[in-house]
């Protein structure tokens, strides 16, 4: 069984299409939030995924901000500008879909949350200590998160009181267990200095996880962002992956 795990698409349809093509036939798609924000194609990304069989998604902080469900004062000026452009662009159907997204989902032995299981929409899991605390906030074997835009695995070790952080190499098949928190990286705005779109394939029968990277036409996305008057820094960062 192959489940496509994606996160932080950020309205980048060209990256999303490259990921869907590269993943090929899958038995389900689980999205870890931030469908919109930063990028030029919010409605197109939502409808592309919404139409797919067995697609499930949770809410990210940019999705919540676009729906005015959270205060955007904590976002920097450029992020707020991008959110305003997104708010202006969203269709009624996209709004209805985004407002329907739950903060957490569970499928079998997997919990899905955008930031962390403790604070689903906001918390960044960036170190082993914070990850260790978060293992108390979900009951399944595995938790898949996004939000940092960095592919990573946190696995429990040593009688379950220490956590090992590792960064999966692309195409490396990882056997999961007994408990782990994993991040597939970002489809639409990678931040690990590798501009290729990032995603993972999870096999719930074998409990394996494989990270993948795929090239896409970054300059075409940058051109659409420029046309929409999006912040220059957000346009530049796509090419360098930060
Ligand atoms: Zn994000």
Short mmCIF file of N, CA and C in Angstrom, two decimals, residues 9-18 37-42 45 187-190 195 197 215-232 234-239:
data_model
loop_
_atom_site.label_atom_id
_atom_site.label_comp_id
_atom_site.label_asym_id
_atom_site.label_seq_id
_atom_site.Cartn_x
_atom_site.Cartn_y
_atom_site.Cartn_z
N UNK A 9 1.93 22.92 0.80
CA UNK A 9 1.85 23.11 -0.66
C UNK A 9 1.96 24.59 -0.99
N UNK A 10 1.38 25.41 -0.11
CA UNK A 10 1.49 26.86 -0.22
C UNK A 10 1.15 27.38 -1.62
N UNK A 11 0.03 26.90 -2.15
CA UNK A 11 -0.53 27.46 -3.39
C UNK A 11 0.45 27.43 -4.56
N UNK A 12 1.28 26.40 -4.58
CA UNK A 12 2.25 26.23 -5.67
C UNK A 12 1.80 25.04 -6.52
N UNK A 13 1.00 25.33 -7.54
CA UNK A 13 0.40 24.26 -8.35
C UNK A 13 1.44 23.52 -9.18
N UNK A 14 2.46 24.22 -9.65
CA UNK A 14 3.47 23.57 -10.49
C UNK A 14 4.23 22.52 -9.67
N UNK A 15 4.58 22.87 -8.44
CA UNK A 15 5.26 21.90 -7.56
C UNK A 15 4.32 20.74 -7.23
N UNK A 16 3.05 21.06 -6.94
CA UNK A 16 2.08 20.02 -6.59
C UNK A 16 1.90 19.03 -7.75
N UNK A 17 1.77 19.55 -8.96
CA UNK A 17 1.60 18.66 -10.11
C UNK A 17 2.83 17.78 -10.33
N UNK A 18 4.01 18.34 -10.10
CA UNK A 18 5.24 17.53 -10.24
C UNK A 18 5.25 16.40 -9.20
N UNK A 37 -1.34 30.20 1.00
CA UNK A 37 -0.38 31.13 1.58
C UNK A 37 0.91 31.10 0.76
N UNK A 38 1.53 32.25 0.56
CA UNK A 38 2.80 32.44 -0.17
C UNK A 38 2.67 32.32 -1.70
N UNK A 39 1.97 31.32 -2.19
CA UNK A 39 2.03 31.02 -3.62
C UNK A 39 0.88 31.60 -4.42
N UNK A 40 0.94 31.46 -5.76
CA UNK A 40 -0.02 32.13 -6.64
C UNK A 40 -1.30 31.35 -6.96
N UNK A 41 -1.39 30.06 -6.59
CA UNK A 41 -2.49 29.23 -7.10
C UNK A 41 -3.35 28.57 -6.01
N UNK A 42 -3.91 29.34 -5.08
CA UNK A 42 -4.64 28.70 -3.97
C UNK A 42 -5.85 27.88 -4.42
N UNK A 45 -4.84 24.66 -6.41
CA UNK A 45 -4.27 23.58 -5.58
C UNK A 45 -5.38 22.85 -4.82
N UNK A 187 6.08 20.72 -0.14
CA UNK A 187 5.88 20.64 -1.59
C UNK A 187 6.22 21.99 -2.23
N UNK A 188 5.62 23.04 -1.71
CA UNK A 188 5.63 24.31 -2.44
C UNK A 188 6.64 25.34 -1.99
N UNK A 189 7.33 25.08 -0.86
CA UNK A 189 8.34 26.06 -0.42
C UNK A 189 9.37 25.36 0.48
N UNK A 190 10.20 24.46 -0.08
CA UNK A 190 11.22 23.77 0.72
C UNK A 190 12.17 24.78 1.38
N UNK A 195 15.85 23.24 -3.41
CA UNK A 195 14.59 23.82 -3.92
C UNK A 195 13.63 22.80 -4.52
N UNK A 197 10.78 20.06 -4.86
CA UNK A 197 9.58 19.77 -4.07
C UNK A 197 9.80 18.47 -3.29
N UNK A 215 12.13 17.83 -9.21
CA UNK A 215 12.31 19.16 -9.80
C UNK A 215 10.97 19.64 -10.37
N UNK A 216 10.81 20.95 -10.40
CA UNK A 216 9.64 21.53 -11.08
C UNK A 216 10.06 22.88 -11.65
N UNK A 217 9.20 23.45 -12.49
CA UNK A 217 9.53 24.69 -13.18
C UNK A 217 9.32 25.89 -12.23
N UNK A 218 10.36 26.19 -11.46
CA UNK A 218 10.27 27.24 -10.44
C UNK A 218 10.01 28.60 -11.09
N UNK A 219 10.67 28.88 -12.22
CA UNK A 219 10.54 30.23 -12.78
C UNK A 219 9.11 30.54 -13.22
N UNK A 220 8.36 29.53 -13.65
CA UNK A 220 6.96 29.81 -14.05
C UNK A 220 6.13 30.23 -12.83
N UNK A 221 6.43 29.66 -11.67
CA UNK A 221 5.72 30.04 -10.44
C UNK A 221 6.12 31.46 -10.05
N UNK A 222 7.42 31.75 -10.16
CA UNK A 222 7.91 33.09 -9.82
C UNK A 222 7.25 34.16 -10.71
N UNK A 223 7.07 33.82 -11.97
CA UNK A 223 6.42 34.78 -12.88
C UNK A 223 4.98 35.07 -12.45
N UNK A 224 4.24 34.03 -12.07
CA UNK A 224 2.86 34.25 -11.62
C UNK A 224 2.83 35.06 -10.33
N UNK A 225 3.80 34.81 -9.45
CA UNK A 225 3.86 35.58 -8.19
C UNK A 225 4.13 37.05 -8.47
N UNK A 226 5.02 37.30 -9.42
CA UNK A 226 5.34 38.69 -9.77
C UNK A 226 4.10 39.41 -10.32
N UNK A 227 3.38 38.73 -11.18
CA UNK A 227 2.16 39.32 -11.76
C UNK A 227 1.17 39.71 -10.67
N UNK A 228 1.13 38.90 -9.60
CA UNK A 228 0.18 39.17 -8.52
C UNK A 228 0.72 40.19 -7.51
N UNK A 229 1.97 40.64 -7.71
CA UNK A 229 2.56 41.62 -6.80
C UNK A 229 2.95 41.02 -5.46
N UNK A 230 3.35 39.77 -5.46
CA UNK A 230 3.73 39.13 -4.20
C UNK A 230 5.13 39.59 -3.76
N UNK A 231 5.43 39.52 -2.45
CA UNK A 231 6.71 40.05 -1.94
C UNK A 231 7.92 39.41 -2.63
N UNK A 232 8.92 40.25 -2.95
CA UNK A 232 10.10 39.81 -3.70
C UNK A 232 10.84 38.68 -2.99
N UNK A 234 9.68 36.34 -1.09
CA UNK A 234 8.98 35.07 -1.25
C UNK A 234 9.21 34.48 -2.65
N UNK A 235 9.40 35.39 -3.62
CA UNK A 235 9.64 34.94 -4.99
C UNK A 235 11.06 34.37 -5.11
N UNK A 236 12.01 35.09 -4.50
CA UNK A 236 13.42 34.67 -4.61
C UNK A 236 13.68 33.35 -3.89
N UNK A 237 13.06 33.18 -2.73
CA UNK A 237 13.43 32.04 -1.88
C UNK A 237 13.14 30.69 -2.53
N UNK A 238 12.16 30.65 -3.46
CA UNK A 238 11.81 29.38 -4.09
C UNK A 238 12.99 28.76 -4.83
N UNK A 239 13.78 29.64 -5.47
CA UNK A 239 14.88 29.15 -6.30
C UNK A 239 16.04 28.60 -5.47
#
